[in-house]
Coordinates of C-alpha atoms in Angstrom, one line a residue:
X183 CA 30.2 27.5 -47.9
X184 CA 28.5 30.0 -50.2
X185 CA 27.2 26.7 -51.9
X186 CA 25.5 24.8 -48.9
X187 CA 24.2 27.8 -47.8
X188 CA 22.5 28.8 -51.0
X189 CA 20.9 25.4 -51.4
X190 CA 20.0 24.8 -47.7
X191 CA 17.4 28.0 -48.1
X192 CA 16.2 27.2 -52.0
X193 CA 15.2 23.2 -49.9
X194 CA 13.4 25.7 -47.1
X195 CA 11.4 27.2 -50.0
X196 CA 10.9 24.4 -51.9
X197 CA 9.1 22.9 -48.7
X198 CA 7.9 25.8 -47.4
X199 CA 5.6 25.7 -51.1
X200 CA 5.1 22.2 -51.1
X201 CA 3.7 22.7 -47.7
X202 CA 1.6 25.7 -47.8
X203 CA -0.2 24.2 -51.2
X204 CA -1.2 20.8 -48.9
X205 CA -3.1 23.8 -47.4
X206 CA -6.4 23.7 -48.9
X207 CA -7.8 26.6 -48.8
X208 CA -12.0 27.4 -47.5
X209 CA -14.2 26.8 -49.4
X210 CA -18.2 28.4 -48.7
X211 CA -21.8 29.1 -50.0
X212 CA -24.7 31.3 -48.9
X213 CA -27.6 32.7 -50.8
X214 CA -25.6 36.2 -49.4
X215 CA -22.7 38.3 -49.4
X216 CA -21.0 41.2 -48.6
X217 CA -17.3 42.4 -48.9
X218 CA -15.4 44.7 -46.9
X219 CA -12.1 45.8 -45.4
X220 CA -11.2 46.2 -41.9
X221 CA -7.8 47.7 -41.4
X222 CA -6.4 46.5 -44.9
X223 CA -7.6 43.6 -44.7
X224 CA -10.8 42.1 -46.6
X225 CA -13.7 40.7 -45.7
X226 CA -16.6 38.7 -47.0
X227 CA -19.7 38.9 -44.4
X228 CA -22.1 35.4 -45.2
X229 CA -25.1 35.4 -44.4
X230 CA -28.6 33.3 -44.8
X231 CA -28.3 29.5 -45.3
X232 CA -24.0 29.3 -44.8
X233 CA -22.1 26.8 -46.0
X234 CA -18.3 26.6 -45.4
X235 CA -16.1 22.9 -46.1
X236 CA -12.9 22.2 -46.0
X237 CA -11.6 18.4 -46.9
X238 CA -14.0 16.7 -45.9
X239 CA -16.1 18.6 -43.2
X240 CA -19.7 20.3 -43.8
X241 CA -20.5 23.6 -41.6
X242 CA -23.1 25.0 -41.2
X243 CA -24.4 28.0 -39.6
X244 CA -27.3 30.8 -40.1
X245 CA -23.4 33.9 -40.4
X246 CA -20.5 33.5 -41.4
X247 CA -17.6 36.4 -41.5
X248 CA -14.7 35.1 -43.7
X249 CA -11.0 35.7 -43.7
X250 CA -9.8 34.8 -47.6
X251 CA -5.7 36.0 -46.6
X252 CA -5.8 34.3 -43.7
X253 CA -8.0 31.2 -44.7
X254 CA -10.2 31.5 -41.3
X255 CA -13.8 32.5 -40.6
X256 CA -15.8 33.8 -37.4
X257 CA -19.5 32.1 -37.7
X258 CA -22.6 32.6 -35.7
X259 CA -26.1 31.0 -34.9
X260 CA -26.8 27.8 -35.3
X261 CA -23.3 26.6 -35.9
X262 CA -23.4 22.2 -36.8
X263 CA -20.5 20.7 -37.7
X264 CA -20.7 17.4 -39.4
X265 CA -17.7 15.5 -40.0
X266 CA -19.6 12.4 -41.3
X267 CA -22.1 9.5 -40.7
X268 CA -21.3 9.4 -37.1
X269 CA -19.8 12.4 -36.0
X270 CA -21.5 15.7 -35.3
X271 CA -21.1 18.9 -33.7
X272 CA -23.1 21.4 -32.0
X273 CA -22.4 24.8 -31.0
X274 CA -23.7 28.7 -30.8
X275 CA -20.7 30.8 -32.3
X276 CA -17.3 29.3 -34.5
X277 CA -13.2 30.5 -34.9
X278 CA -12.5 27.8 -37.5
X279 CA -8.8 28.0 -38.9
X280 CA -8.9 26.8 -42.4
X281 CA -4.1 25.7 -42.1
X282 CA -4.6 24.4 -38.7
X283 CA -7.7 22.5 -39.4
X284 CA -8.8 23.3 -36.5
X285 CA -12.4 24.9 -35.0
X286 CA -12.9 26.7 -31.8
X287 CA -16.6 26.0 -30.7
X288 CA -18.0 28.4 -27.5
X289 CA -21.5 28.1 -26.6
X290 CA -23.7 25.3 -26.1
X291 CA -21.6 22.9 -27.2
X292 CA -22.7 19.7 -28.3
X293 CA -20.5 16.8 -29.2
X294 CA -23.0 13.5 -31.1
X295 CA -21.3 10.0 -31.9
X296 CA -24.4 6.8 -32.8
X297 CA -23.0 5.8 -28.4
X298 CA -22.6 9.6 -26.6
X299 CA -23.5 12.3 -26.4
X300 CA -21.2 15.3 -25.0
X301 CA -22.2 19.0 -23.1
X302 CA -20.5 22.0 -23.1
X303 CA -19.2 25.6 -22.7
X304 CA -16.6 25.4 -25.2
X305 CA -14.5 22.4 -26.7
X306 CA -11.5 23.4 -29.7
X307 CA -11.9 20.3 -32.7
X308 CA -9.1 18.8 -34.3
X309 CA -10.9 17.7 -38.4
X310 CA -7.2 16.3 -38.4
X311 CA -7.7 13.5 -36.0
X312 CA -10.9 14.4 -35.0
X313 CA -9.9 15.1 -31.2
X314 CA -12.1 16.9 -29.1
X315 CA -11.1 19.0 -25.8
X316 CA -12.6 20.5 -23.7
X317 CA -10.9 22.0 -19.8
X318 CA -14.7 24.1 -18.8
X319 CA -16.7 21.3 -17.5
X320 CA -18.8 19.2 -20.7
X321 CA -21.6 16.6 -19.9
X322 CA -21.0 13.2 -21.7
X323 CA -24.2 11.0 -22.0
X324 CA -24.3 7.6 -23.0
X325 CA -27.1 6.9 -25.0
X326 CA -27.9 3.3 -24.6
X327 CA -27.0 2.6 -21.0
X328 CA -28.1 5.8 -20.6
X329 CA -25.8 6.6 -17.4
X330 CA -23.5 10.8 -17.4
X331 CA -20.0 11.1 -16.8
X332 CA -18.5 14.9 -16.3
X333 CA -15.4 16.5 -15.1
X334 CA -13.5 19.7 -15.8
X335 CA -11.0 18.9 -18.7
X336 CA -10.9 16.1 -20.5
X337 CA -9.9 15.1 -24.1
X338 CA -12.1 12.9 -26.3
X339 CA -10.7 10.8 -29.0
X340 CA -13.4 9.9 -31.0
X341 CA -12.1 7.5 -34.1
X342 CA -10.8 5.2 -31.3
X343 CA -14.1 5.8 -29.9
X344 CA -12.3 7.2 -26.7
X345 CA -12.5 9.6 -24.1
X346 CA -9.8 10.9 -21.2
X347 CA -11.8 12.4 -18.4
X348 CA -9.7 14.9 -16.3
X349 CA -10.1 16.4 -12.6
X350 CA -13.7 15.9 -10.6
X351 CA -14.9 13.1 -12.7
X352 CA -17.5 12.3 -12.0
X353 CA -20.5 9.2 -12.8
X354 CA -23.7 8.8 -12.7
X355 CA -25.3 5.9 -12.7
X356 CA -28.8 3.8 -12.0
X357 CA -27.0 1.2 -9.6
X358 CA -24.2 3.0 -8.2
X359 CA -22.2 7.0 -8.5
X360 CA -17.9 7.2 -9.3
X361 CA -15.9 10.2 -8.1
X362 CA -11.7 10.0 -10.0
X363 CA -9.8 12.0 -10.9
X364 CA -8.8 10.3 -14.5
X365 CA -11.4 8.4 -16.0
X366 CA -11.1 7.2 -19.5
X367 CA -13.5 6.2 -21.4
X368 CA -14.4 3.8 -24.3
X369 CA -17.9 4.7 -26.6
X370 CA -17.7 1.1 -28.6
X371 CA -17.6 -1.5 -26.1
X372 CA -18.2 0.6 -22.7
X373 CA -15.0 -0.3 -20.6
X374 CA -13.8 3.1 -18.3
X375 CA -10.3 2.3 -16.4
X376 CA -10.1 4.6 -13.6
X377 CA -6.5 6.5 -11.9
X378 CA -6.3 8.0 -9.0
X379 CA -8.4 8.4 -5.9
X380 CA -11.8 7.2 -6.5
X381 CA -14.8 6.3 -4.7
X382 CA -18.0 4.1 -5.5
X383 CA -21.0 4.2 -3.8
X384 CA -23.1 1.7 -5.0
X385 CA -26.7 0.9 -2.4
X386 CA -25.1 -1.0 0.3
X387 CA -21.3 -0.6 -0.1
X388 CA -19.0 2.3 -0.2
X389 CA -15.6 1.5 -2.5
X390 CA -12.3 3.0 -2.5
X391 CA -9.5 2.9 -4.7
X392 CA -6.8 3.8 -7.0
X393 CA -6.7 1.7 -10.2
X394 CA -9.2 0.0 -12.0
X395 CA -11.3 -1.1 -15.1
X396 CA -15.5 -1.1 -15.6
X397 CA -17.5 -3.3 -18.1
X398 CA -21.1 -1.5 -18.5
X399 CA -21.4 -4.2 -21.2
X400 CA -21.1 -7.5 -18.8
X401 CA -21.0 -5.2 -15.5
X402 CA -17.8 -6.6 -14.7
X403 CA -15.3 -3.7 -12.6
X404 CA -11.4 -4.8 -11.5
X405 CA -10.2 -3.2 -9.1
X406 CA -6.5 -2.4 -7.3
X407 CA -4.7 -0.4 -5.0
X408 CA -5.4 -0.1 -1.4
X409 CA -9.4 -0.9 -1.5
X410 CA -11.4 -0.8 1.5
X411 CA -15.1 -1.8 1.0
X412 CA -17.6 0.0 3.6
X413 CA -21.1 -1.3 3.7
X414 CA -23.2 -1.1 6.7
X415 CA -21.3 -3.9 8.7
X416 CA -17.7 -3.8 7.7
X417 CA -15.0 -2.6 6.3
X418 CA -13.8 -5.1 4.1
X419 CA -10.0 -3.7 3.0
X420 CA -7.9 -5.9 0.3
X421 CA -4.8 -5.1 -3.1
X422 CA -7.1 -6.2 -5.4
X423 CA -10.8 -6.6 -6.1
X424 CA -13.5 -8.5 -9.5
X425 CA -17.0 -7.1 -9.4
X426 CA -19.7 -8.7 -11.0
X427 CA -22.9 -6.3 -10.9
X428 CA -24.6 -8.8 -11.8
X429 CA -24.6 -11.5 -9.0
X430 CA -22.5 -8.2 -6.6
X431 CA -20.2 -10.3 -5.9
X432 CA -15.9 -9.4 -5.1
X433 CA -14.1 -11.6 -5.1
X434 CA -10.5 -10.6 -2.5
X435 CA -6.9 -11.1 -3.3
X436 CA -3.9 -9.8 -1.2
X437 CA -3.7 -9.1 2.4
X438 CA -7.5 -9.0 3.0
X439 CA -9.2 -7.9 5.7
X440 CA -12.5 -7.3 6.7
X441 CA -12.4 -4.5 10.2
X442 CA -16.3 -5.1 12.5
X443 CA -16.2 -1.5 14.4
X444 CA -19.5 -2.4 15.9
X445 CA -18.0 -6.1 18.0
X446 CA -14.5 -5.6 17.6
X447 CA -13.6 -7.8 15.6
X448 CA -11.2 -8.3 12.3
X449 CA -10.5 -11.4 9.8
X450 CA -7.6 -11.5 7.5
X451 CA -6.8 -14.2 4.8
X452 CA -5.0 -13.9 1.2
X453 CA -8.5 -14.3 -0.5
X454 CA -12.1 -13.0 -0.2
X455 CA -15.4 -12.4 -1.6
X456 CA -18.2 -9.7 -0.4
X457 CA -21.4 -10.2 -1.6
X458 CA -23.2 -6.8 -2.1
X459 CA -26.9 -7.9 -2.2
X460 CA -27.0 -10.5 1.2
X461 CA -24.3 -7.9 3.6
X462 CA -21.8 -11.3 3.3
X463 CA -17.7 -11.6 3.4
X464 CA -15.9 -15.1 3.1
X465 CA -12.5 -14.9 3.9
X466 CA -9.5 -18.6 2.9
X467 CA -6.4 -19.2 2.8
X468 CA -3.7 -18.1 6.0
X469 CA -6.9 -17.3 7.1
X470 CA -7.5 -15.7 10.8
X471 CA -10.4 -13.5 13.7
X472 CA -8.8 -10.9 15.9
X473 CA -11.5 -10.4 18.7
X474 CA -9.7 -7.4 21.2
X475 CA -11.4 -6.1 24.1
X476 CA -10.2 -4.3 27.2
X477 CA -10.1 -7.6 28.9
X478 CA -8.2 -10.7 26.5
X479 CA -7.5 -10.0 22.6
X480 CA -8.2 -13.6 21.1
X481 CA -7.2 -15.3 18.1
X482 CA -9.5 -17.9 16.4
X483 CA -7.1 -18.9 13.0
X484 CA -9.8 -21.6 9.9
X485 CA -9.6 -22.7 7.4
X486 CA -11.9 -20.5 5.8
X487 CA -14.4 -17.4 7.2
X488 CA -18.0 -16.1 6.5
X489 CA -19.9 -13.4 7.9
X490 CA -23.4 -12.7 7.6
X491 CA -24.9 -9.4 8.4
X492 CA -28.4 -7.5 8.7
X493 CA -30.4 -5.1 10.3
X494 CA -31.3 -8.9 12.5
X495 CA -28.8 -10.8 12.7
X496 CA -25.0 -11.0 12.4
X497 CA -22.6 -14.3 11.9
X498 CA -20.0 -15.3 11.4
X499 CA -19.3 -19.3 10.8
X500 CA -15.7 -21.0 11.4
X501 CA -15.3 -23.9 9.4
X502 CA -12.0 -26.9 9.7
X503 CA -9.8 -27.2 11.6
X504 CA -10.1 -23.9 14.4
X505 CA -7.7 -23.0 17.2
X506 CA -7.9 -20.2 19.5
X507 CA -5.5 -17.9 20.6
X508 CA -6.3 -16.1 23.3
X509 CA -4.4 -15.1 26.5
X510 CA -6.8 -16.1 28.7
X511 CA -8.8 -18.7 26.5
X512 CA -7.5 -21.1 23.6
X513 CA -8.8 -23.4 22.3
X514 CA -9.5 -26.9 19.9
X515 CA -12.7 -27.8 17.9
X516 CA -13.7 -28.8 13.1
X517 CA -15.5 -24.7 13.5
X518 CA -17.4 -21.9 15.3
X519 CA -20.6 -20.4 14.9
X520 CA -21.3 -17.2 15.8
X521 CA -24.5 -14.7 16.6
X522 CA -22.7 -11.3 17.1
X523 CA -27.0 -9.9 18.1
X524 CA -27.0 -12.7 20.7
X525 CA -23.9 -12.6 21.7
X526 CA -23.4 -16.9 21.3
X527 CA -20.4 -18.6 20.0
X528 CA -20.6 -22.5 19.4
X529 CA -17.3 -24.7 19.0
X530 CA -18.2 -27.4 16.9
X531 CA -17.5 -30.9 17.1
X532 CA -14.6 -32.7 19.5
X533 CA -14.7 -29.0 21.0
X534 CA -11.8 -28.5 23.4
X535 CA -11.5 -25.4 25.6
X536 CA -8.5 -24.2 28.5
X537 CA -9.0 -21.2 30.3
X538 CA -5.3 -20.7 32.5
X539 CA -5.8 -24.8 34.0
X540 CA -8.6 -25.8 33.8
X541 CA -9.6 -28.7 30.6
X542 CA -13.3 -27.8 28.8
X543 CA -14.8 -30.7 27.2
X544 CA -17.9 -32.0 25.7
X545 CA -20.1 -32.8 22.6
X546 CA -20.8 -29.2 22.3
X547 CA -19.2 -26.1 23.9
X548 CA -21.7 -22.9 23.9
X549 CA -19.9 -19.2 25.1
X550 CA -22.2 -15.7 25.8
X551 CA -20.0 -13.1 25.2
X552 CA -20.3 -9.8 24.5
X553 CA -17.5 -7.6 22.0
X554 CA -15.1 -10.5 23.7
X555 CA -15.8 -10.5 27.2
X556 CA -17.0 -14.0 28.1
X557 CA -19.6 -14.1 31.1
X558 CA -21.9 -17.3 30.8
X559 CA -20.1 -21.1 29.7
X560 CA -22.2 -24.3 28.4
X561 CA -21.5 -27.4 28.0
X562 CA -23.3 -30.5 27.1
X563 CA -23.3 -34.0 26.7
X564 CA -20.1 -35.6 28.5
X565 CA -19.1 -32.6 29.7
X566 CA -16.5 -32.2 31.0
X567 CA -13.6 -30.1 33.6
X568 CA -9.9 -31.0 34.6
X569 CA -8.4 -28.6 36.4
X570 CA -4.1 -29.7 36.9
X571 CA -3.6 -29.2 40.1
X572 CA 0.2 -30.6 39.4
X573 CA 1.7 -33.6 36.9
X574 CA -0.1 -35.7 38.7
X575 CA -3.2 -35.0 40.0
X576 CA -6.1 -33.3 38.7
X577 CA -9.5 -32.3 39.7
X578 CA -12.1 -33.1 37.7
X579 CA -15.8 -32.4 37.5
X580 CA -18.1 -34.4 35.6
X581 CA -21.7 -34.3 33.7
X582 CA -24.9 -34.1 31.3
X583 CA -25.0 -30.5 31.4
X584 CA -22.0 -28.2 32.9
X585 CA -22.5 -24.0 33.5
X586 CA -20.7 -22.3 34.2
X587 CA -20.4 -18.3 35.0
X588 CA -17.5 -15.8 34.5
X589 CA -15.8 -12.0 35.7
X590 CA -13.5 -10.3 34.0
X591 CA -13.2 -13.7 31.6
X592 CA -13.0 -14.8 34.7
X593 CA -14.7 -18.5 36.0
X594 CA -16.0 -18.1 39.5
X595 CA -19.0 -20.5 39.2
X596 CA -19.8 -24.1 38.2
X597 CA -23.7 -25.3 38.7
X598 CA -23.8 -29.4 37.5
X599 CA -26.8 -31.1 36.0
X600 CA -27.5 -34.4 35.7
X601 CA -24.6 -37.1 37.3
X602 CA -22.4 -35.2 38.4
X603 CA -18.9 -36.5 39.3
X604 CA -16.2 -34.9 40.8
X605 CA -12.9 -35.8 42.2
X606 CA -10.7 -33.1 43.6
X607 CA -7.8 -32.6 46.0
X608 CA -7.6 -30.6 49.7
X609 CA -4.2 -29.1 50.0
X610 CA -2.4 -27.7 53.1
X611 CA -3.7 -23.8 54.0
X612 CA -0.2 -23.4 55.2
X613 CA 2.1 -25.6 52.9
X614 CA -0.1 -25.6 49.6
X615 CA 1.1 -29.7 49.6
X616 CA -2.0 -31.7 48.6
X617 CA -3.3 -34.3 51.3
X618 CA -6.1 -35.0 50.5
X619 CA -8.4 -36.7 47.7
X620 CA -12.2 -36.1 47.9
X621 CA -14.5 -38.4 45.9
X622 CA -18.3 -37.2 45.1
X623 CA -21.6 -38.3 43.1
X624 CA -24.4 -36.1 43.2
X625 CA -27.1 -35.4 40.7
X626 CA -26.7 -31.7 41.2
X627 CA -24.6 -29.3 42.4
X628 CA -22.5 -25.5 42.8
X629 CA -18.9 -25.4 42.8
X630 CA -18.2 -21.8 43.5
X631 CA -14.1 -21.4 41.5
X632 CA -10.7 -19.5 43.2
X633 CA -7.8 -18.6 41.5
X634 CA -9.1 -21.3 38.9
X635 CA -8.9 -24.3 41.8
X636 CA -12.6 -25.7 43.5
X637 CA -13.0 -23.8 46.7
X638 CA -16.2 -24.7 47.8
X639 CA -19.7 -27.5 46.7
X640 CA -22.7 -26.8 47.5
X641 CA -25.1 -30.2 46.4
X642 CA -28.1 -29.2 45.3
X643 CA -29.6 -33.0 45.5
X644 CA -28.4 -36.1 48.0
X645 CA -24.6 -36.3 48.0
X646 CA -22.2 -39.8 47.8
X647 CA -19.0 -39.3 48.3
X648 CA -15.5 -40.4 50.5
X649 CA -12.8 -38.8 51.4
X650 CA -9.5 -40.4 52.1
X651 CA -6.0 -38.8 53.3
X652 CA -3.2 -38.8 51.0
X653 CA 0.0 -40.8 51.4
X654 CA 3.3 -41.7 48.7
X655 CA 1.5 -45.4 48.4
X656 CA -1.5 -43.5 47.0
X657 CA -2.5 -43.3 43.3
X658 CA -3.5 -40.3 41.8
X659 CA -7.4 -41.0 41.0
X660 CA -9.4 -40.2 37.1
X661 CA -12.9 -40.2 35.8
X662 CA -14.6 -42.4 33.0
X663 CA -13.9 -40.6 29.5
X664 CA -10.3 -38.9 31.5
X665 CA -7.6 -36.9 28.7
X666 CA -5.3 -34.8 28.8
X667 CA -5.3 -33.1 24.8
X668 CA -2.3 -31.5 24.0
X669 CA -2.9 -27.8 22.6
X670 CA -1.7 -27.4 18.9
X671 CA -0.7 -24.8 16.4
X672 CA -3.1 -24.2 13.3
X673 CA 0.0 -25.2 11.6
X674 CA 0.1 -28.5 12.8
X675 CA -3.4 -29.3 12.6
X676 CA -4.4 -28.1 9.2
X677 CA -1.3 -30.4 8.1
X678 CA -2.4 -33.1 10.4
X679 CA -5.5 -32.8 8.7
X680 CA -4.1 -32.3 5.2
X681 CA -1.8 -35.1 4.7
X682 CA 1.2 -31.9 3.5

């Protein structure tokens, strides 16, 4: 046991001597020098063109105090450290520990490479692995792109040309500003990785995210984690976004949502794009638009939605297989055009609208609205409104143009212009049973509506009509092109259109 113990001591001593032998003494030169002793420690004061070398590092200063015993020195004024052709450090003072190959630099510190200039009040530089550390704040200036990054703490790994920024990180670019908790920047590829809560401000938008990367060479970025893009007219939410700075277009994936607080509109889908140059957005796949108001909640399903906004107008285009689903208004058409500025909603290509018991059809149906509340409806060309009394009898109104007026999203008046035709049924006031059928034609007429039923008709031109009692043998009568359309869901309509 004693032999093993002695062997371990000898091995430790040999290892220590080998390690001490690997620690190189600092070489130095100066035009002037003086030896002094302070508290039994022999020191050498150097001045006038002082140069230290250790390994491949060359260190310059105006004056220094060199401690041979500790293999260290303290240098003053005009500090300059040449690590290689592409890395130079500057400062006001320097404490250099030769055995550890560490340089503690203070005052007006600069780290200069081919790509960046780092400025800090103090810095620690490890010469073994060529890594610089700072914890009192620093500014980094990209010498090629010209933008600046600052943070409270950071690590600069010069070998891999990567800077790790931590705490209060700010990136100042001519086109955007970034504020983040953590940012990793590669000075060669000019790629930045962000980690933690981050805010990015551009000329037209503010972006919030938790993770992502930027490539300054290609002007591209990818963002992840509860992303919010706030523009002048709406907010866009998504799980991930790929952004091209050259085009100003962001591609979004996962839980895409656009919220327009000014018009109480929400657009949702699986995918989307945002163009910051024209302040537009595009959402598609399982897409739905929701408009909220105090009277009705309106949902519009479509293959895709496009929203365009500027200082003059704010527009929304709903394309293909459109289904409208509201508590008081339902519809079916190919496309819808919203002009929020003019408060217009146009239903295009074979539109069908249902309001309570009323079915509205025409070549084009247009609504005058404000924040989801309907004030007017225009039906042009082959305009027809059908109201169900029961499964056999329908009130029918037809004309070239039908203009309807609403209060709290309920129709109360219709103006029929051009070739007006009406078939409606009269009811007994006591038991509400149908007693008469009325057929009237008039070029122009006003029709009053109460509880979704015709209550009175005012004829503005010479009417022609016929009233007949209704009995068991009476057959139902229908105007030309009468048809009751089935109500479909978006999924049913999409399957029918695509054959899937």
